[in-house]
Amino acid sequence: MIVSHECPLELLEKSFEFNDFDYFLPSFAHHEAYMNHFIKAREQGRFIIMDNGLFEDDLKDEKTLLEYYDKIQPDVFITPDAWNDAESTWENYKQWKTKVDPNKIMVVLQASNMFEAEDLYEKLVEDGVKYIGFNHLGEYYNDFSCHPHPETQKTLGRVEFISYLKETGRLSQDVHHHLLGCNQATEFMYYPSVFYPEIKSCDTSNPVTLAFENVNYIQHRNILTKPKVKVEDIFESQDKTKLTLAEMNIKTFRDFISW
């Protein structure tokens, strides 16, 4: 599983060292340094996934997304999805596959229950989608876990949903599966490549944002709390103490959680 961590501007250059690939967030594209970073990434031939802005509550319009798409030429483009809405997500995908290279499209699985999620997944595979993303907040994860702790419920729900697809023979080996973010960083330990070779990549700002809440991964190995701080809150931060801790957390994440 290759990993990318969203981080503040101050760490962008270093991210070429600690990130396996680059994850483009449209919400920060107005920063010249941010856009230049991705243009440089393209020149270097790095793997780039381009998001659409939904998670940041900043879903960009078609014209803007196409402008960014043309500028950075991502390897993968996440078509606009709709929270817990399988039908709208499917319809958006059908429209966008006529506007960009369909072989570069990732669709995030959105649904309100497990039946809609299964149906959408199967339709995407049948239609030849090469990249499918699993967000970390889907309502349908609650159908797979009844844990009383909300963040743990979502965490275990995603693990169990993916495992359910695999055990029923429907987790396609021809699809690059991506995990978008997490509720608890320890979740990634449940996907060893020997058992889940279908899961190719993930992105998470968890080690970075927790650093800005003064959480040291080494001192909190069993990290069960989802950070309240978001990347947009710290994007322009120059707090050297927090930035140093973020780098330490990233190293710990990669040493002990990621593979």
Coordinates of C-alpha atoms in Angstrom, one line a residue:
M1 CA 0.0 0.0 0.0
I2 CA 1.4 3.3 -1.0
V3 CA 0.7 6.3 1.3
S4 CA 0.3 10.1 1.0
H5 CA 0.0 12.5 3.8
E6 CA -1.7 15.9 3.3
C7 CA 0.4 18.5 5.0
P8 CA 1.0 22.3 5.5
L9 CA 2.8 24.4 2.9
E10 CA 6.0 24.3 5.0
L11 CA 6.3 20.6 4.5
L12 CA 5.5 20.4 0.8
E13 CA 9.0 20.1 -0.4
K14 CA 9.9 17.5 2.2
S15 CA 6.7 15.6 1.3
F16 CA 8.5 14.4 -1.9
E17 CA 10.7 12.4 0.5
F18 CA 8.0 11.0 2.9
N19 CA 5.1 10.6 0.5
D20 CA 4.9 7.7 -2.0
F21 CA 2.6 9.7 -4.2
D22 CA 1.0 13.2 -4.3
Y23 CA -2.6 13.9 -3.4
F24 CA -4.0 17.1 -4.9
L25 CA -6.7 19.0 -2.9
P26 CA -8.4 21.6 -5.1
S27 CA -9.2 23.8 -2.0
F28 CA -5.5 24.8 -1.8
A29 CA -4.9 25.3 -5.5
H30 CA -5.1 29.1 -5.2
H31 CA -1.8 29.0 -3.3
E32 CA 0.8 29.4 -6.0
A33 CA 3.4 27.4 -4.1
Y34 CA 0.9 24.5 -3.8
M35 CA 0.1 24.5 -7.5
N36 CA 3.8 24.7 -8.4
H37 CA 4.4 21.7 -6.2
F38 CA 2.1 19.6 -8.2
I39 CA 3.4 20.9 -11.5
K40 CA 6.9 19.9 -10.3
A41 CA 5.5 16.5 -9.2
R42 CA 4.2 16.0 -12.8
E43 CA 7.5 17.0 -14.3
Q44 CA 9.2 14.4 -12.0
G45 CA 6.8 11.7 -13.2
R46 CA 5.3 11.1 -9.7
F47 CA 1.9 9.4 -9.3
I48 CA -0.8 12.0 -8.6
I49 CA -4.4 11.6 -7.4
M50 CA -6.6 14.6 -7.8
D51 CA -9.5 15.0 -5.4
N52 CA -12.7 17.1 -6.1
G53 CA -13.0 19.0 -2.8
L54 CA -16.1 17.4 -1.3
F55 CA -14.6 16.3 2.0
E56 CA -13.3 19.9 2.6
D57 CA -16.9 21.1 2.0
D58 CA -15.5 22.9 -1.0
L59 CA -16.7 20.8 -4.0
K60 CA -15.4 22.7 -7.1
D61 CA -17.5 23.4 -10.2
E62 CA -16.8 21.6 -13.5
K63 CA -14.9 24.5 -15.1
T64 CA -12.5 24.8 -12.2
L65 CA -11.9 21.1 -11.9
L66 CA -11.2 20.8 -15.6
E67 CA -8.8 23.7 -15.3
Y68 CA -6.8 22.0 -12.5
Y69 CA -7.0 18.7 -14.3
D70 CA -5.5 20.2 -17.5
K71 CA -2.8 22.0 -15.5
I72 CA -1.5 19.1 -13.4
Q73 CA -2.5 16.1 -15.6
P74 CA -3.2 13.7 -12.7
D75 CA -2.9 10.0 -13.1
V76 CA -6.2 9.6 -11.2
F77 CA -9.2 12.0 -11.0
I78 CA -11.9 11.5 -8.4
T79 CA -15.2 12.4 -10.0
P80 CA -17.5 14.6 -7.9
D81 CA -19.4 12.3 -5.5
A82 CA -22.3 13.1 -3.1
W83 CA -22.4 12.2 0.6
N84 CA -24.1 8.9 1.1
D85 CA -25.9 9.2 -2.2
A86 CA -25.3 6.3 -4.5
E87 CA -27.5 7.5 -7.4
S88 CA -26.0 11.0 -7.6
T89 CA -22.5 9.6 -7.4
W90 CA -23.2 7.1 -10.2
E91 CA -24.8 9.8 -12.4
N92 CA -21.9 12.2 -11.8
Y93 CA -19.5 9.4 -12.9
K94 CA -21.4 8.8 -16.1
Q95 CA -21.2 12.5 -17.0
W96 CA -17.5 12.9 -16.1
K97 CA -16.4 9.9 -18.1
T98 CA -17.2 11.9 -21.2
K99 CA -15.2 14.9 -20.0
V100 CA -11.9 13.3 -18.9
D101 CA -9.9 10.1 -19.7
P102 CA -12.2 7.3 -18.3
N103 CA -9.2 5.2 -17.6
K104 CA -8.1 7.8 -15.0
I105 CA -11.3 8.0 -13.1
M106 CA -11.8 7.1 -9.5
V107 CA -15.3 6.9 -8.0
V108 CA -15.7 7.1 -4.3
L109 CA -18.3 4.6 -3.1
Q110 CA -21.2 6.6 -1.6
A111 CA -24.4 5.0 -0.3
S112 CA -26.8 5.2 2.6
N113 CA -26.9 1.4 3.3
M114 CA -25.0 -1.8 2.5
F115 CA -27.3 -2.8 -0.3
E116 CA -26.8 0.4 -2.2
A117 CA -23.0 0.2 -1.6
E118 CA -22.9 -3.3 -3.0
D119 CA -24.9 -2.4 -6.0
L120 CA -22.9 0.7 -6.8
Y121 CA -19.6 -1.2 -6.4
E122 CA -20.8 -3.9 -8.8
K123 CA -22.0 -1.4 -11.4
L124 CA -18.7 0.4 -11.3
V125 CA -16.7 -2.8 -11.7
E126 CA -19.0 -3.9 -14.6
D127 CA -18.6 -0.5 -16.3
G128 CA -14.8 -0.9 -16.2
V129 CA -13.9 1.7 -13.5
K130 CA -10.2 1.1 -12.7
Y131 CA -10.1 3.1 -9.4
I132 CA -12.6 2.9 -6.6
G133 CA -12.3 4.8 -3.3
F134 CA -13.6 4.0 0.1
N135 CA -14.3 7.1 2.2
H136 CA -14.1 6.8 6.0
L137 CA -17.5 8.3 6.9
G138 CA -20.0 6.2 4.9
E139 CA -23.4 5.6 6.5
Y140 CA -23.4 2.1 5.3
Y141 CA -20.4 1.2 7.5
N142 CA -22.8 1.3 10.4
D143 CA -24.5 -1.8 8.9
F144 CA -21.2 -3.7 9.5
S145 CA -20.4 -2.6 13.0
C146 CA -22.4 -1.9 16.2
H147 CA -19.5 -0.7 18.3
P148 CA -20.7 1.9 20.7
H149 CA -17.8 4.3 20.1
P150 CA -18.7 6.2 16.9
E151 CA -15.2 6.5 15.4
T152 CA -14.4 2.9 16.2
Q153 CA -17.8 1.9 14.6
K154 CA -16.9 3.7 11.3
T155 CA -13.3 2.2 11.4
L156 CA -14.4 -1.4 12.0
G157 CA -17.3 -0.9 9.6
R158 CA -15.0 0.0 6.7
V159 CA -12.7 -3.0 7.5
E160 CA -15.7 -5.3 7.6
F161 CA -17.3 -4.0 4.4
I162 CA -14.1 -4.4 2.5
S163 CA -13.6 -7.9 4.0
Y164 CA -17.2 -8.8 3.2
L165 CA -16.6 -7.9 -0.5
K166 CA -13.4 -10.0 -0.5
E167 CA -14.9 -13.0 1.3
T168 CA -17.8 -13.0 -1.2
G169 CA -15.4 -12.9 -4.1
R170 CA -16.4 -9.4 -5.3
L171 CA -13.4 -7.3 -4.3
S172 CA -12.1 -7.0 -7.9
Q173 CA -8.4 -7.8 -8.5
D174 CA -8.6 -5.6 -11.6
V175 CA -9.4 -2.5 -9.6
H176 CA -7.0 -0.1 -7.8
H177 CA -8.7 0.4 -4.4
H178 CA -7.9 3.5 -2.4
L179 CA -8.7 4.4 1.2
L180 CA -9.6 8.0 1.7
G181 CA -8.6 9.2 5.2
C182 CA -9.4 7.5 8.4
N183 CA -11.1 7.8 11.7
Q184 CA -8.3 6.0 13.6
A185 CA -4.9 5.5 12.1
T186 CA -4.6 2.0 13.5
E187 CA -7.1 0.9 10.9
F188 CA -4.4 0.6 8.3
M189 CA -2.9 -2.3 10.2
Y190 CA -5.9 -4.4 9.2
Y191 CA -4.9 -4.4 5.5
P192 CA -1.6 -6.3 5.2
S193 CA -0.7 -6.7 1.6
V194 CA -0.5 -10.5 1.9
F195 CA -4.3 -10.6 2.6
Y196 CA -5.4 -7.4 0.8
P197 CA -3.3 -6.9 -2.4
E198 CA -6.3 -5.2 -3.9
I199 CA -5.9 -2.2 -1.7
K200 CA -3.2 -0.2 -3.5
S201 CA -3.1 3.2 -1.8
C202 CA -4.3 5.5 1.0
D203 CA -4.2 9.1 2.0
T204 CA -4.4 10.5 5.5
S205 CA -3.5 13.7 7.3
N206 CA -3.9 11.9 10.7
P207 CA -0.2 12.0 11.8
V208 CA 0.0 15.7 10.8
T209 CA -3.2 17.0 12.3
L210 CA -2.8 15.1 15.5
A211 CA 0.7 16.7 15.8
F212 CA -1.1 20.0 16.0
E213 CA -3.1 18.7 18.9
N214 CA 0.2 17.8 20.6
V215 CA -0.3 14.0 20.1
N216 CA 2.9 12.1 19.7
Y217 CA 2.4 8.8 18.0
I218 CA 5.2 7.1 19.9
Q219 CA 3.5 8.0 23.2
H220 CA 0.0 7.2 22.0
R221 CA 0.5 4.0 20.0
N222 CA -3.2 3.0 20.4
I223 CA -4.6 6.2 18.7
L224 CA -8.4 6.0 19.0
T225 CA -9.3 9.7 18.7
K226 CA -10.0 11.4 15.4
P227 CA -8.3 14.8 15.3
K228 CA -10.6 17.8 15.4
V229 CA -7.9 19.9 13.6
K230 CA -8.2 19.8 9.8
V231 CA -5.5 20.4 7.2
E232 CA -7.2 23.7 6.2
D233 CA -6.8 24.9 9.7
I234 CA -3.0 24.5 9.7
F235 CA -2.2 24.8 6.1
E236 CA -0.2 28.1 6.5
S237 CA 1.2 27.3 9.9
Q238 CA 4.9 27.9 10.5
D239 CA 4.9 26.5 14.0
K240 CA 8.3 24.7 14.0
T241 CA 7.5 22.6 17.1
K242 CA 4.3 21.2 15.6
L243 CA 5.8 20.7 12.2
T244 CA 8.7 18.8 13.7
L245 CA 6.2 16.6 15.6
A246 CA 4.2 16.1 12.4
E247 CA 7.4 14.7 10.7
M248 CA 8.1 12.4 13.7
N249 CA 4.5 11.1 13.6
I250 CA 4.7 10.5 9.8
K251 CA 7.9 8.4 10.4
T252 CA 6.2 6.5 13.1
F253 CA 3.2 5.9 11.0
R254 CA 5.3 4.5 8.2
D255 CA 7.5 2.4 10.5
F256 CA 4.8 0.8 12.5
I257 CA 1.4 1.2 10.8
S258 CA 1.9 1.4 7.1
W259 CA 3.4 -1.1 4.7

